[in-house]
């Protein structure tokens, strides 16, 4: 593996999932790969799970880890040819090359502006690091994708599915703030590669990028969509068509025990209790959000193992 910025960087998904599950049994088996190697993690936005699980994964592989909240360093310039006499102090051309001298792998988290859809779609931050860094790049959530989360979700469904082709429903849920489409985008892309029966349900106006959803069924009636679900993946996202806006706060879309039926409940976390999902669901044994969060370590570890083996 040369990098992990998108799900398609995984050449054989089923093998990768199997290897990740095996890793869990012996997480320190490959420490020779990371000896004297350094992971640098760059955060332009907040994180709990991604920061800690990716560091744990790197250390499981024998790596050293350095983490930087980029906004505490210098305000970076990403546009070419800019006369930098305003608010930016350093160009990503220098920053990426300098960091590459300290790192063997660079991992980046940079959320979208949610202001300019076309500009966000260019994935300027992560693409700039891919272009100017001289070491492999890992995506810790970018403007339109969260491939590490999606891999952890795929591992979790593979481990806990009681059927050969489970029914998976990704349901929008309300949130007071405008959130990115990265997590739902990557979950849909990942489920399309798995042997699952995927349905997406959300209010009208929350259609995701059709280049991603393709022919995946979309049902505007949540109750209908949730019928006989085996896994319910709840997530809020802001409108893609009315870009970056919260066009519904309809609390009837909150996931309840009644709506869940016999299904397992999934969410990438952080989750707003009693907004996205009621306490009774999260506090029940139908919730597998802890297994998902644990699998973030092994998703990052199998990815970085593949990169280290190709250095
Ligand atoms: C893993 C989720 C990160 C982010 N969540 C928030 C609350 O910003 C999102 O919805 O993309
Ligand atoms: N799921 C996830 O990526 O969590 P953080 O935003 O806390 O890293």
Coordinates of C-alpha atoms and ligand atoms in Angstrom, one line a residue:
X1 CA 0.0 0.0 0.0
X2 CA 1.5 3.3 -1.1
X3 CA -0.9 5.6 0.8
X4 CA -4.4 5.5 2.3
X5 CA -6.4 8.6 1.3
X6 CA -9.4 6.8 -0.2
X7 CA -11.0 3.4 0.2
X8 CA -9.9 2.4 -3.3
X9 CA -6.3 2.4 -2.0
X10 CA -7.2 -1.0 -0.5
X11 CA -6.5 -3.6 -3.2
X12 CA -8.3 -6.6 -1.6
X13 CA -10.9 -5.5 1.0
X14 CA -11.9 -9.0 2.2
X15 CA -8.3 -10.0 2.8
X16 CA -7.6 -6.6 4.5
X17 CA -10.5 -7.2 6.9
X18 CA -9.4 -10.8 7.6
X19 CA -5.9 -9.6 8.4
X20 CA -7.1 -6.8 10.6
X21 CA -9.2 -9.2 12.6
X22 CA -6.1 -11.5 13.0
X23 CA -4.1 -8.5 14.1
X24 CA -6.4 -8.1 17.1
X25 CA -5.2 -11.5 18.4
X26 CA -1.5 -10.5 18.2
X27 CA -1.3 -6.7 17.9
X28 CA 2.5 -6.5 18.6
X29 CA 3.5 -9.1 16.1
X30 CA 4.9 -6.7 13.5
X31 CA 6.9 -4.3 15.7
X32 CA 10.0 -4.8 13.5
X33 CA 8.2 -2.9 10.7
X34 CA 7.9 0.3 12.7
X35 CA 11.3 0.3 14.5
X36 CA 13.0 3.6 14.0
X37 CA 10.1 4.9 11.9
X38 CA 8.0 7.9 12.8
X39 CA 4.3 8.8 12.2
X40 CA 3.5 12.5 12.2
X41 CA -0.2 13.2 12.7
X42 CA -1.5 16.7 11.5
X43 CA -4.8 17.9 12.9
X44 CA -6.5 20.9 11.4
X45 CA -9.7 19.9 13.4
X46 CA -10.7 18.2 16.6
X47 CA -10.4 14.5 17.3
X48 CA -10.6 11.9 20.0
X49 CA -10.9 8.5 18.4
X50 CA -8.8 9.1 15.3
X51 CA -6.0 10.8 17.2
X52 CA -5.7 8.1 20.0
X53 CA -6.4 5.0 17.8
X54 CA -4.0 6.0 15.1
X55 CA -1.3 6.7 17.7
X56 CA -2.0 3.4 19.4
X57 CA -1.9 1.6 16.0
X58 CA 1.5 3.2 15.1
X59 CA 2.9 2.2 18.5
X60 CA 1.6 -1.3 18.2
X61 CA 3.7 -1.4 15.0
X62 CA 6.8 -0.2 16.8
X63 CA 6.7 3.4 15.5
X64 CA 7.4 6.7 17.2
X65 CA 4.6 9.2 17.0
X66 CA 4.5 13.0 16.8
X67 CA 1.2 14.9 16.7
X68 CA 0.6 18.5 15.7
X69 CA -2.5 20.7 16.0
X70 CA -1.5 22.6 12.8
X71 CA -3.5 25.7 13.9
X72 CA -1.1 26.0 16.9
X73 CA 1.8 26.2 14.4
X74 CA 1.5 28.5 11.4
X75 CA -1.5 29.4 9.2
X76 CA -0.7 27.5 6.0
X77 CA -1.3 28.8 2.5
X78 CA -2.6 26.2 -0.1
X79 CA -3.2 28.3 -3.2
X80 CA -0.4 28.5 -5.8
X81 CA 1.1 31.9 -6.7
X82 CA -0.4 33.7 -3.7
X83 CA 1.4 36.9 -2.6
X84 CA 1.5 35.9 1.1
X85 CA 1.1 39.3 2.6
X86 CA -2.1 38.6 4.5
X87 CA -3.0 35.9 7.1
X88 CA -0.9 32.9 5.9
X89 CA 2.7 32.5 7.2
X90 CA 3.9 29.4 5.5
X91 CA 3.1 27.6 2.2
X92 CA 2.2 23.9 2.3
X93 CA 5.0 23.4 -0.3
X94 CA 7.6 24.1 2.5
X95 CA 5.6 22.6 5.4
X96 CA 4.9 19.3 3.6
X97 CA 8.6 18.9 2.7
X98 CA 9.9 19.9 6.1
X99 CA 7.5 17.5 7.9
X100 CA 8.5 14.8 5.5
X101 CA 12.1 15.1 6.8
X102 CA 10.7 14.2 10.3
X103 CA 8.2 11.5 9.3
X104 CA 8.0 8.1 7.5
X105 CA 4.2 8.4 7.3
X106 CA 2.1 11.6 7.5
X107 CA -1.5 11.4 8.6
X108 CA -3.8 14.4 8.0
X109 CA -7.2 15.5 9.3
X110 CA -8.8 18.5 7.6
X111 CA -12.6 19.0 7.5
X112 CA -14.4 20.9 4.7
X113 CA -15.3 24.6 4.7
X114 CA -18.9 23.6 4.0
X115 CA -19.1 27.0 2.3
X116 CA -17.8 26.2 -1.3
X117 CA -18.8 22.7 -2.5
X118 CA -16.6 22.8 -5.6
X119 CA -13.6 23.9 -3.6
X120 CA -14.2 21.3 -0.9
X121 CA -14.5 18.7 -3.6
X122 CA -10.9 19.4 -4.8
X123 CA -9.7 18.0 -1.4
X124 CA -7.1 20.8 -1.5
X125 CA -5.4 20.1 1.9
X126 CA -4.9 16.3 1.6
X127 CA -4.1 16.6 -2.1
X128 CA -1.5 19.2 -1.3
X129 CA 0.2 16.9 1.2
X130 CA 0.0 14.1 -1.3
X131 CA 1.7 16.4 -3.9
X132 CA 4.4 18.0 -1.8
X133 CA 5.2 15.5 0.9
X134 CA 7.9 12.9 0.1
X135 CA 6.4 10.2 2.4
X136 CA 3.1 8.3 2.3
X137 CA -0.1 10.1 3.3
X138 CA -3.0 8.7 5.5
X139 CA -6.4 10.3 5.5
X140 CA -7.7 10.9 9.1
X141 CA -10.9 12.5 7.7
X142 CA -10.8 15.0 4.8
X143 CA -13.4 17.2 3.2
X144 CA -15.3 14.4 1.5
X145 CA -14.0 11.1 3.0
X146 CA -13.2 9.2 6.2
X147 CA -11.7 6.0 5.0
X148 CA -10.2 4.9 8.3
X149 CA -13.7 5.1 9.9
X150 CA -15.2 3.2 7.0
X151 CA -12.7 0.4 7.3
X152 CA -13.3 0.1 11.0
X153 CA -17.1 -0.1 10.3
X154 CA -16.5 -2.8 7.7
X155 CA -14.4 -4.8 10.2
X156 CA -17.1 -4.5 12.8
X157 CA -19.9 -5.6 10.5
X158 CA -17.8 -8.5 9.3
X159 CA -17.1 -9.6 12.9
X160 CA -20.7 -9.2 14.2
X161 CA -22.9 -10.1 11.3
X162 CA -25.0 -13.2 11.8
X163 CA -26.1 -13.4 8.2
X164 CA -24.2 -13.8 4.9
X165 CA -25.9 -10.7 3.4
X166 CA -27.1 -8.5 6.3
X167 CA -29.5 -5.6 5.7
X168 CA -27.6 -2.4 6.5
X169 CA -29.5 0.9 6.8
X170 CA -27.6 4.3 7.0
X171 CA -30.0 6.7 8.6
X172 CA -29.7 10.5 8.8
X173 CA -30.4 11.9 12.2
X174 CA -30.8 15.5 13.3
X175 CA -28.0 17.7 14.7
X176 CA -27.9 21.4 15.7
X177 CA -24.7 22.1 13.7
X178 CA -23.8 21.6 10.0
X179 CA -21.6 18.5 9.8
X180 CA -19.5 17.2 6.8
X181 CA -20.6 14.5 4.4
X182 CA -17.3 12.7 4.7
X183 CA -18.4 9.9 7.1
X184 CA -21.6 9.0 5.2
X185 CA -19.8 9.2 1.9
X186 CA -17.1 6.7 3.0
X187 CA -19.6 4.4 4.7
X188 CA -21.7 4.2 1.5
X189 CA -18.6 3.6 -0.6
X190 CA -17.4 0.9 1.8
X191 CA -20.8 -0.9 2.0
X192 CA -21.0 -0.9 -1.8
X193 CA -17.9 -3.1 -1.7
X194 CA -19.3 -5.4 0.9
X195 CA -21.9 -8.2 0.5
X196 CA -24.6 -6.3 2.3
X197 CA -28.1 -5.1 1.4
X198 CA -27.6 -1.3 1.8
X199 CA -30.4 1.3 2.1
X200 CA -30.0 5.0 2.8
X201 CA -32.7 7.0 4.5
X202 CA -32.9 10.7 5.0
X203 CA -35.3 13.6 4.6
X204 CA -35.7 15.1 1.1
X205 CA -32.9 17.6 0.4
X206 CA -30.2 15.5 2.1
X207 CA -29.3 13.5 -0.9
X208 CA -25.5 12.8 -0.9
X209 CA -23.3 13.2 -4.0
X210 CA -25.0 10.9 -6.6
X211 CA -21.5 10.0 -7.9
X212 CA -21.1 8.2 -4.5
X213 CA -24.6 6.9 -3.8
X214 CA -24.9 5.6 -7.4
X215 CA -27.8 3.1 -7.5
X216 CA -28.0 2.5 -3.7
X217 CA -31.7 2.7 -2.8
X218 CA -32.8 5.9 -1.0
X219 CA -36.0 5.9 1.1
X220 CA -37.4 9.1 2.5
X221 CA -39.6 7.1 4.8
X222 CA -37.3 6.1 7.7
X223 CA -39.7 3.6 9.3
X224 CA -40.0 1.8 6.0
X225 CA -36.3 1.8 5.5
X226 CA -35.5 0.5 9.0
X227 CA -37.9 -2.5 8.6
X228 CA -36.0 -5.8 9.2
X229 CA -32.6 -4.0 9.4
X230 CA -29.7 -6.0 10.9
X231 CA -27.4 -2.9 11.3
X232 CA -28.5 0.7 11.6
X233 CA -25.8 3.2 11.0
X234 CA -26.9 6.6 12.3
X235 CA -25.1 9.8 11.2
X236 CA -26.0 13.4 10.7
X237 CA -24.7 15.4 7.7
X238 CA -25.5 18.8 6.3
X239 CA -27.2 19.2 3.0
X240 CA -25.0 18.5 -0.1
X241 CA -27.6 20.0 -2.5
X242 CA -28.1 23.1 -0.4
X243 CA -24.5 22.9 0.5
X244 CA -23.4 23.0 4.1
X245 CA -26.9 24.0 5.4
X246 CA -29.0 22.5 8.1
X247 CA -32.4 22.2 6.3
X248 CA -34.0 19.9 8.8
X249 CA -33.9 19.5 12.6
X250 CA -36.8 17.1 12.6
X251 CA -36.4 15.2 15.9
X252 CA -38.7 12.4 14.7
X253 CA -35.6 11.1 12.9
X254 CA -33.8 10.4 16.2
X255 CA -33.1 6.6 16.5
X256 CA -35.2 4.9 19.3
X257 CA -35.4 1.4 20.6
X258 CA -38.7 1.1 18.9
X259 CA -37.3 2.1 15.5
X260 CA -34.2 -0.1 16.0
X261 CA -36.2 -3.4 16.2
X262 CA -33.6 -6.3 16.5
X263 CA -30.9 -4.4 14.7
X264 CA -27.4 -3.5 16.0
X265 CA -26.8 0.2 16.4
X266 CA -23.7 1.8 14.9
X267 CA -22.3 5.3 15.0
X268 CA -18.8 6.6 14.4
X269 CA -18.9 8.9 17.5
X270 CA -18.9 11.5 18.9
X271 CA -22.7 11.2 19.2
X272 CA -25.2 13.6 20.8
X273 CA -27.3 11.6 23.1
X274 CA -31.1 12.1 22.8
X275 CA -30.6 14.1 19.6
X276 CA -29.1 11.5 17.2
X277 CA -30.1 8.5 19.3
X278 CA -32.0 8.0 22.6
X279 CA -30.1 6.9 25.8
X280 CA -32.0 3.5 25.8
X281 CA -30.3 2.5 22.5
X282 CA -26.8 3.5 23.4
X283 CA -27.1 1.9 26.9
X284 CA -28.4 -1.4 25.4
X285 CA -26.5 -4.4 24.2
X286 CA -27.8 -3.6 20.7
X287 CA -25.3 -0.8 20.5
X288 CA -21.9 -1.8 19.0
X289 CA -20.4 1.7 19.0
X290 CA -17.6 0.5 21.4
X291 CA -16.6 -2.3 19.1
X292 CA -16.5 0.2 16.2
X293 CA -14.3 2.5 18.2
X294 CA -12.0 -0.3 19.2
X295 CA -11.7 -1.4 15.6
X296 CA -10.4 2.0 14.7
X297 CA -7.0 0.9 16.1
X298 CA -6.9 -2.2 13.9
X299 CA -8.1 -0.3 10.8
X300 CA -5.3 2.2 11.2
X301 CA -2.8 -0.6 12.0
X302 CA -3.6 -2.8 9.0
X303 CA -3.3 0.3 6.8
X304 CA 0.0 1.5 8.2
X305 CA 1.4 -2.1 8.2
X306 CA 0.7 -2.2 4.5
X307 CA 2.5 1.1 4.0
X308 CA 5.5 0.2 6.1
X309 CA 5.9 -3.0 4.2
X310 CA 6.2 -0.9 1.0
X311 CA 8.6 1.7 2.2
Ligands
LIG1 C1 -16.0 11.4 13.0 C2 -17.0 12.5 12.9 C3 -16.3 13.9 12.8 C4 -17.3 14.9 12.5 N1 -18.2 15.1 13.7 C5 -18.3 16.3 14.2 C6 -19.2 16.4 15.4 O1 -17.8 17.3 13.7 C7 -18.2 14.6 11.3 O2 -19.4 14.5 11.4 O3 -17.6 14.4 10.2
LIG2 N1 -15.0 8.7 14.7 C1 -14.1 9.6 14.7 O1 -13.3 9.8 13.8 O2 -13.9 10.2 16.0 P1 -13.0 11.5 16.2 O3 -13.6 12.6 15.4 O4 -13.2 11.7 17.7 O5 -11.6 11.2 15.8

